[in-house]
Amino acid sequence: MRHLLSLPQLASRAFSTTARQMRNKVPERQKVFLEDNGLPVHIKGGTTDVLLYRLTMTITLAGTALSFYWLLRASMPRGKAH
Amino acid sequence: MAHQAHAYHMVDPSPWPLTGAIGALLMTSGLAIWFHFHSTTLMTLGLILLLLTMYQWWRDIIREGTFQGHHTPPVQKGLRYGMILFITSEVFFFLGFFWAFYHSSLAPTPELGGCWPPTGITPLDPFEVPLLNTAVLLASGVTVTWAHHSLMEGERKQAIQSLALTILLGLYFTALQAMEYYEAPFTIADGVYGSTFFVATGFHGLHVIIGSSFLAVCFLRQIQYHFTSEHHFGFEAAAWYWHFVDVVWLFLYVSIYWWGS
């Protein structure tokens, strides 16, 4: 029944600009980030946080290894491009 | 759950300083590798890492302030000091380039023809696009102040509109300047005139892009109800940075475009 009553609101929301009809989701986000689960802030948001962190760390470690490879190659006297 | 008996912010351990530092390492060493080995992999990896770090680090600061309430008055005071000191360091950065410009232009060498602008250089007319650019940035300074007052008075719609207008003006400046760069009768390789002109205005343009991006993030945050009429330091920091960009342009306009022509 509640869904039917909110239909006019939903319809107007679909055709309005985001700015005008955006709902305030800050209290919900506050609840997520104030939860006492011992998680550090950089992964406290959920699965996306963890995936993004893993991607970033993979690039960090792979990049460090790659920079060592290039450092070794650049230190060699031969095989250097013009 | 343990509670702190002080108003300061003891941050959670974070990986972003490390990833940022490695990103800087990869970008710089990658630049050297690009020069000597024609491979851009390392540098590109560094750029991606830097962007990922910036996104996540600043996302976390928003979480700590807006969602976790860690930005108490003393903490906010520290953030204010931090932003002011950062902008001061940027002022010194630009001071160097102005020093270079005045060094070469106040006593032009015989190689330049003993005059400024040097022989053979057709400078841009300061009363054409550069004057329009000045008007655009000055107007954007007004709109960003309008946005601040709207925020402080709880006028949500006006804050959004004035912030949008500020960003549009910033983009307009960037577009106009890009066109000027394309149409300019001289290049960066045209002696010390070209060097000082394009390095000084080029770094300024980069700062306009950075400032516009910062304002755009504030725009998105304002739409999502992050700012209150009493607490909106992220916006204030962006506005300070924007005014700094505006002032640098005024110095550039008067020194390089006007006096320098």
Short mmCIF file of C-alpha atoms in Angstrom, two decimals, chain B:
data_model
loop_
_atom_site.label_atom_id
_atom_site.label_comp_id
_atom_site.label_asym_id
_atom_site.label_seq_id
_atom_site.Cartn_x
_atom_site.Cartn_y
_atom_site.Cartn_z
CA MET B 1 33.52 0.06 22.83
CA ALA B 2 36.39 2.33 23.97
CA HIS B 3 35.74 6.05 23.68
CA GLN B 4 38.39 8.73 23.42
CA ALA B 5 38.63 11.37 26.17
CA HIS B 6 39.81 14.09 23.74
CA ALA B 7 38.53 15.95 20.66
CA TYR B 8 41.35 15.00 18.33
CA HIS B 9 41.31 12.52 15.47
CA MET B 10 43.45 9.39 15.79
CA VAL B 11 43.19 8.08 12.23
CA ASP B 12 42.77 4.40 11.38
CA PRO B 13 45.85 2.75 9.80
CA SER B 14 45.70 3.47 6.07
CA PRO B 15 47.51 2.06 3.02
CA TRP B 16 47.13 5.24 0.94
CA PRO B 17 50.32 7.06 1.95
CA LEU B 18 52.30 4.01 0.80
CA THR B 19 50.37 3.54 -2.45
CA GLY B 20 50.68 7.27 -3.15
CA ALA B 21 54.42 7.23 -2.57
CA ILE B 22 54.84 4.21 -4.86
CA GLY B 23 52.65 5.96 -7.42
CA ALA B 24 54.98 8.95 -7.35
CA LEU B 25 57.98 6.61 -7.69
CA LEU B 26 56.44 4.86 -10.70
CA MET B 27 55.51 8.15 -12.38
CA THR B 28 58.97 9.66 -12.02
CA SER B 29 60.99 6.56 -12.87
CA GLY B 30 58.44 5.82 -15.61
CA LEU B 31 59.14 9.24 -17.09
CA ALA B 32 62.87 8.42 -17.24
CA ILE B 33 62.13 5.01 -18.79
CA TRP B 34 59.88 6.64 -21.39
CA PHE B 35 62.68 9.02 -22.35
CA HIS B 36 65.33 6.31 -22.68
CA PHE B 37 63.43 3.16 -23.66
CA HIS B 38 60.24 4.50 -25.36
CA SER B 39 58.03 2.43 -23.01
CA THR B 40 55.14 4.17 -21.23
CA THR B 41 53.96 1.19 -19.13
CA LEU B 42 55.64 2.19 -15.88
CA MET B 43 54.53 5.81 -16.08
CA THR B 44 50.93 4.86 -16.98
CA LEU B 45 50.83 2.41 -14.06
CA GLY B 46 52.05 5.21 -11.81
CA LEU B 47 49.37 7.58 -13.04
CA ILE B 48 46.61 5.00 -12.46
CA LEU B 49 47.97 4.29 -8.98
CA LEU B 50 48.06 7.99 -8.15
CA LEU B 51 44.45 8.47 -9.29
CA LEU B 52 43.29 5.42 -7.29
CA THR B 53 45.13 6.71 -4.21
CA MET B 54 43.64 10.20 -4.49
CA TYR B 55 40.11 8.82 -4.94
CA GLN B 56 40.30 6.46 -1.96
CA TRP B 57 42.22 8.76 0.38
CA TRP B 58 39.85 11.69 -0.12
CA ARG B 59 36.84 9.33 -0.01
CA ASP B 60 38.09 8.16 3.40
CA ILE B 61 38.46 11.76 4.67
CA ILE B 62 34.84 12.43 3.67
CA ARG B 63 33.80 9.28 5.55
CA GLU B 64 35.80 10.31 8.63
CA GLY B 65 34.34 13.82 8.68
CA THR B 66 30.78 13.57 7.38
CA PHE B 67 29.88 10.01 8.43
CA GLN B 68 32.00 9.39 11.53
CA GLY B 69 31.98 12.91 13.02
CA HIS B 70 35.74 13.08 13.55
CA HIS B 71 36.06 16.68 12.30
CA THR B 72 35.53 18.44 15.62
CA PRO B 73 36.44 22.16 15.93
CA PRO B 74 40.09 21.54 16.87
CA VAL B 75 40.46 19.02 14.04
CA GLN B 76 38.87 21.46 11.59
CA LYS B 77 41.30 24.14 12.78
CA GLY B 78 44.18 21.82 11.86
CA LEU B 79 42.65 21.19 8.44
CA ARG B 80 42.37 24.96 7.91
CA TYR B 81 46.02 25.47 8.83
CA GLY B 82 46.93 22.64 6.48
CA MET B 83 45.08 24.11 3.51
CA ILE B 84 46.51 27.58 4.13
CA LEU B 85 50.04 26.21 4.33
CA PHE B 86 49.52 24.18 1.15
CA ILE B 87 48.25 27.21 -0.77
CA THR B 88 51.21 29.22 0.57
CA SER B 89 53.58 26.60 -0.83
CA GLU B 90 51.83 26.93 -4.19
CA VAL B 91 52.26 30.71 -4.05
CA PHE B 92 56.01 30.15 -3.73
CA PHE B 93 55.87 27.71 -6.65
CA PHE B 94 54.41 30.41 -8.91
CA LEU B 95 56.74 33.06 -7.48
CA GLY B 96 59.60 31.11 -9.05
CA PHE B 97 58.10 31.35 -12.52
CA PHE B 98 57.35 35.05 -12.10
CA TRP B 99 60.98 35.51 -11.02
CA ALA B 100 62.11 33.79 -14.20
CA PHE B 101 59.83 36.00 -16.31
CA TYR B 102 60.99 39.26 -14.74
CA HIS B 103 64.64 38.16 -14.82
CA SER B 104 64.48 37.77 -18.61
CA SER B 105 62.09 40.61 -19.43
CA LEU B 106 63.47 43.45 -17.28
CA ALA B 107 66.94 43.21 -18.89
CA PRO B 108 66.47 41.59 -22.32
CA THR B 109 69.75 40.30 -23.76
CA PRO B 110 71.26 41.28 -27.15
CA GLU B 111 70.29 37.80 -28.44
CA LEU B 112 66.64 38.85 -28.05
CA GLY B 113 67.25 42.18 -29.77
CA GLY B 114 67.64 44.03 -26.48
CA CYS B 115 63.88 44.49 -26.27
CA TRP B 116 60.79 42.84 -24.77
CA PRO B 117 58.83 41.28 -26.38
CA PRO B 118 61.89 39.89 -28.20
CA THR B 119 62.39 40.59 -31.92
CA GLY B 120 60.17 38.36 -34.03
CA ILE B 121 57.61 37.63 -31.29
CA THR B 122 54.02 38.81 -31.86
CA PRO B 123 52.47 38.79 -28.40
CA LEU B 124 48.75 38.14 -27.87
CA ASP B 125 46.56 41.24 -27.64
CA PRO B 126 45.85 41.61 -23.91
CA PHE B 127 42.49 43.26 -24.62
CA GLU B 128 41.07 40.35 -26.57
CA VAL B 129 40.65 36.78 -25.19
CA PRO B 130 42.96 37.37 -22.18
CA LEU B 131 40.67 40.19 -21.01
CA LEU B 132 37.63 37.94 -21.44
CA ASN B 133 39.45 35.29 -19.41
CA THR B 134 40.03 37.86 -16.67
CA ALA B 135 36.32 38.71 -16.62
CA VAL B 136 35.39 35.02 -16.53
CA LEU B 137 37.60 34.28 -13.52
CA LEU B 138 36.54 37.42 -11.65
CA ALA B 139 32.90 36.46 -12.23
CA SER B 140 33.63 32.96 -10.96
CA GLY B 141 35.03 34.53 -7.78
CA VAL B 142 31.70 36.26 -7.31
CA THR B 143 29.67 33.08 -7.95
CA VAL B 144 31.76 31.02 -5.53
CA THR B 145 31.19 33.68 -2.83
CA TRP B 146 27.48 33.54 -3.66
CA ALA B 147 27.65 29.76 -3.20
CA HIS B 148 29.29 30.18 0.20
CA HIS B 149 26.67 32.62 1.43
CA SER B 150 23.91 30.34 0.13
CA LEU B 151 25.44 27.45 2.05
CA MET B 152 25.70 29.46 5.25
CA GLU B 153 22.09 30.58 4.93
CA GLY B 154 20.79 27.08 4.27
CA GLU B 155 19.68 27.93 0.71
CA ARG B 156 20.19 24.51 -0.86
CA LYS B 157 18.97 25.26 -4.39
CA GLN B 158 20.91 28.52 -4.68
CA ALA B 159 24.07 26.87 -3.39
CA ILE B 160 23.77 24.20 -6.06
CA GLN B 161 23.09 26.73 -8.83
CA SER B 162 25.90 29.13 -7.91
CA LEU B 163 28.37 26.26 -7.49
CA ALA B 164 27.37 24.90 -10.92
CA LEU B 165 27.84 28.36 -12.43
CA THR B 166 31.31 28.64 -10.86
CA ILE B 167 32.34 25.31 -12.37
CA LEU B 168 30.95 26.25 -15.78
CA LEU B 169 32.92 29.51 -15.71
CA GLY B 170 36.04 27.53 -14.85
CA LEU B 171 35.44 25.20 -17.78
CA TYR B 172 34.80 28.18 -20.06
CA PHE B 173 38.17 29.68 -19.03
CA THR B 174 39.90 26.36 -19.76
CA ALA B 175 38.25 26.08 -23.19
CA LEU B 176 39.14 29.69 -24.10
CA GLN B 177 42.74 29.22 -22.96
CA ALA B 178 43.04 25.96 -24.92
CA MET B 179 41.88 27.79 -28.02
CA GLU B 180 44.39 30.59 -27.37
CA TYR B 181 47.19 28.02 -27.04
CA TYR B 182 46.20 26.49 -30.37
CA GLU B 183 45.96 29.84 -32.18
CA ALA B 184 49.04 31.50 -30.63
CA PRO B 185 51.60 32.75 -33.19
CA PHE B 186 54.48 31.59 -30.96
CA THR B 187 55.36 28.29 -29.27
CA ILE B 188 57.11 27.13 -26.11
CA ALA B 189 60.24 26.64 -28.22
CA ASP B 190 60.38 30.33 -29.19
CA GLY B 191 63.16 31.39 -26.88
CA VAL B 192 62.75 32.60 -23.34
CA TYR B 193 59.50 34.42 -24.23
CA GLY B 194 57.85 31.16 -25.24
CA SER B 195 59.29 29.30 -22.25
CA THR B 196 58.17 31.81 -19.62
CA PHE B 197 54.78 32.33 -21.25
CA PHE B 198 53.76 28.70 -21.65
CA VAL B 199 55.28 27.36 -18.41
CA ALA B 200 53.69 30.08 -16.25
CA THR B 201 50.28 30.07 -17.98
CA GLY B 202 50.44 26.29 -18.41
CA PHE B 203 50.88 25.60 -14.71
CA HIS B 204 48.14 28.12 -14.02
CA GLY B 205 45.83 26.27 -16.42
CA LEU B 206 46.58 23.01 -14.63
CA HIS B 207 45.60 24.65 -11.35
CA VAL B 208 42.34 25.87 -12.92
CA ILE B 209 41.58 22.26 -13.86
CA ILE B 210 42.47 21.05 -10.35
CA GLY B 211 40.35 23.81 -8.78
CA SER B 212 37.39 23.06 -11.07
CA SER B 213 37.63 19.36 -10.12
CA PHE B 214 37.70 20.23 -6.40
CA LEU B 215 34.61 22.43 -6.87
CA ALA B 216 32.91 19.64 -8.85
CA VAL B 217 33.43 17.24 -5.94
CA CYS B 218 31.91 19.87 -3.62
CA PHE B 219 28.98 20.16 -6.04
CA LEU B 220 28.33 16.42 -5.83
CA ARG B 221 28.65 16.51 -2.03
CA GLN B 222 26.25 19.44 -1.74
CA ILE B 223 23.66 17.52 -3.80
CA GLN B 224 24.10 14.59 -1.43
CA TYR B 225 23.46 16.73 1.66
CA HIS B 226 27.00 16.43 3.04
CA PHE B 227 27.30 20.13 3.94
CA THR B 228 25.48 21.90 6.76
CA SER B 229 25.10 25.65 7.19
CA GLU B 230 27.66 25.58 10.03
CA HIS B 231 30.07 22.91 8.78
CA HIS B 232 31.27 22.82 5.19
CA PHE B 233 35.04 23.05 5.36
CA GLY B 234 35.59 21.00 2.19
CA PHE B 235 33.76 23.71 0.28
CA GLU B 236 35.68 26.50 2.02
CA ALA B 237 38.99 24.83 1.13
CA ALA B 238 37.87 24.59 -2.51
CA ALA B 239 36.79 28.26 -2.48
CA TRP B 240 40.14 29.37 -0.99
CA TYR B 241 41.96 27.40 -3.69
CA TRP B 242 39.76 28.92 -6.37
CA HIS B 243 40.45 32.49 -5.17
CA PHE B 244 44.18 31.66 -5.19
CA VAL B 245 43.89 30.50 -8.85
CA ASP B 246 42.04 33.72 -9.65
CA VAL B 247 44.71 35.92 -8.03
CA VAL B 248 47.54 34.08 -9.84
CA TRP B 249 45.74 34.79 -13.12
CA LEU B 250 45.49 38.51 -12.27
CA PHE B 251 49.26 38.62 -11.72
CA LEU B 252 49.83 36.66 -14.94
CA TYR B 253 47.55 39.00 -16.87
CA VAL B 254 49.13 42.20 -15.59
CA SER B 255 52.75 40.96 -15.82
CA ILE B 256 52.98 38.68 -18.86
CA TYR B 257 50.00 39.61 -21.02
CA TRP B 258 49.77 43.34 -20.43
CA TRP B 259 53.16 44.73 -19.25
CA GLY B 260 54.96 42.01 -21.21
CA SER B 261 53.43 43.09 -24.52
#
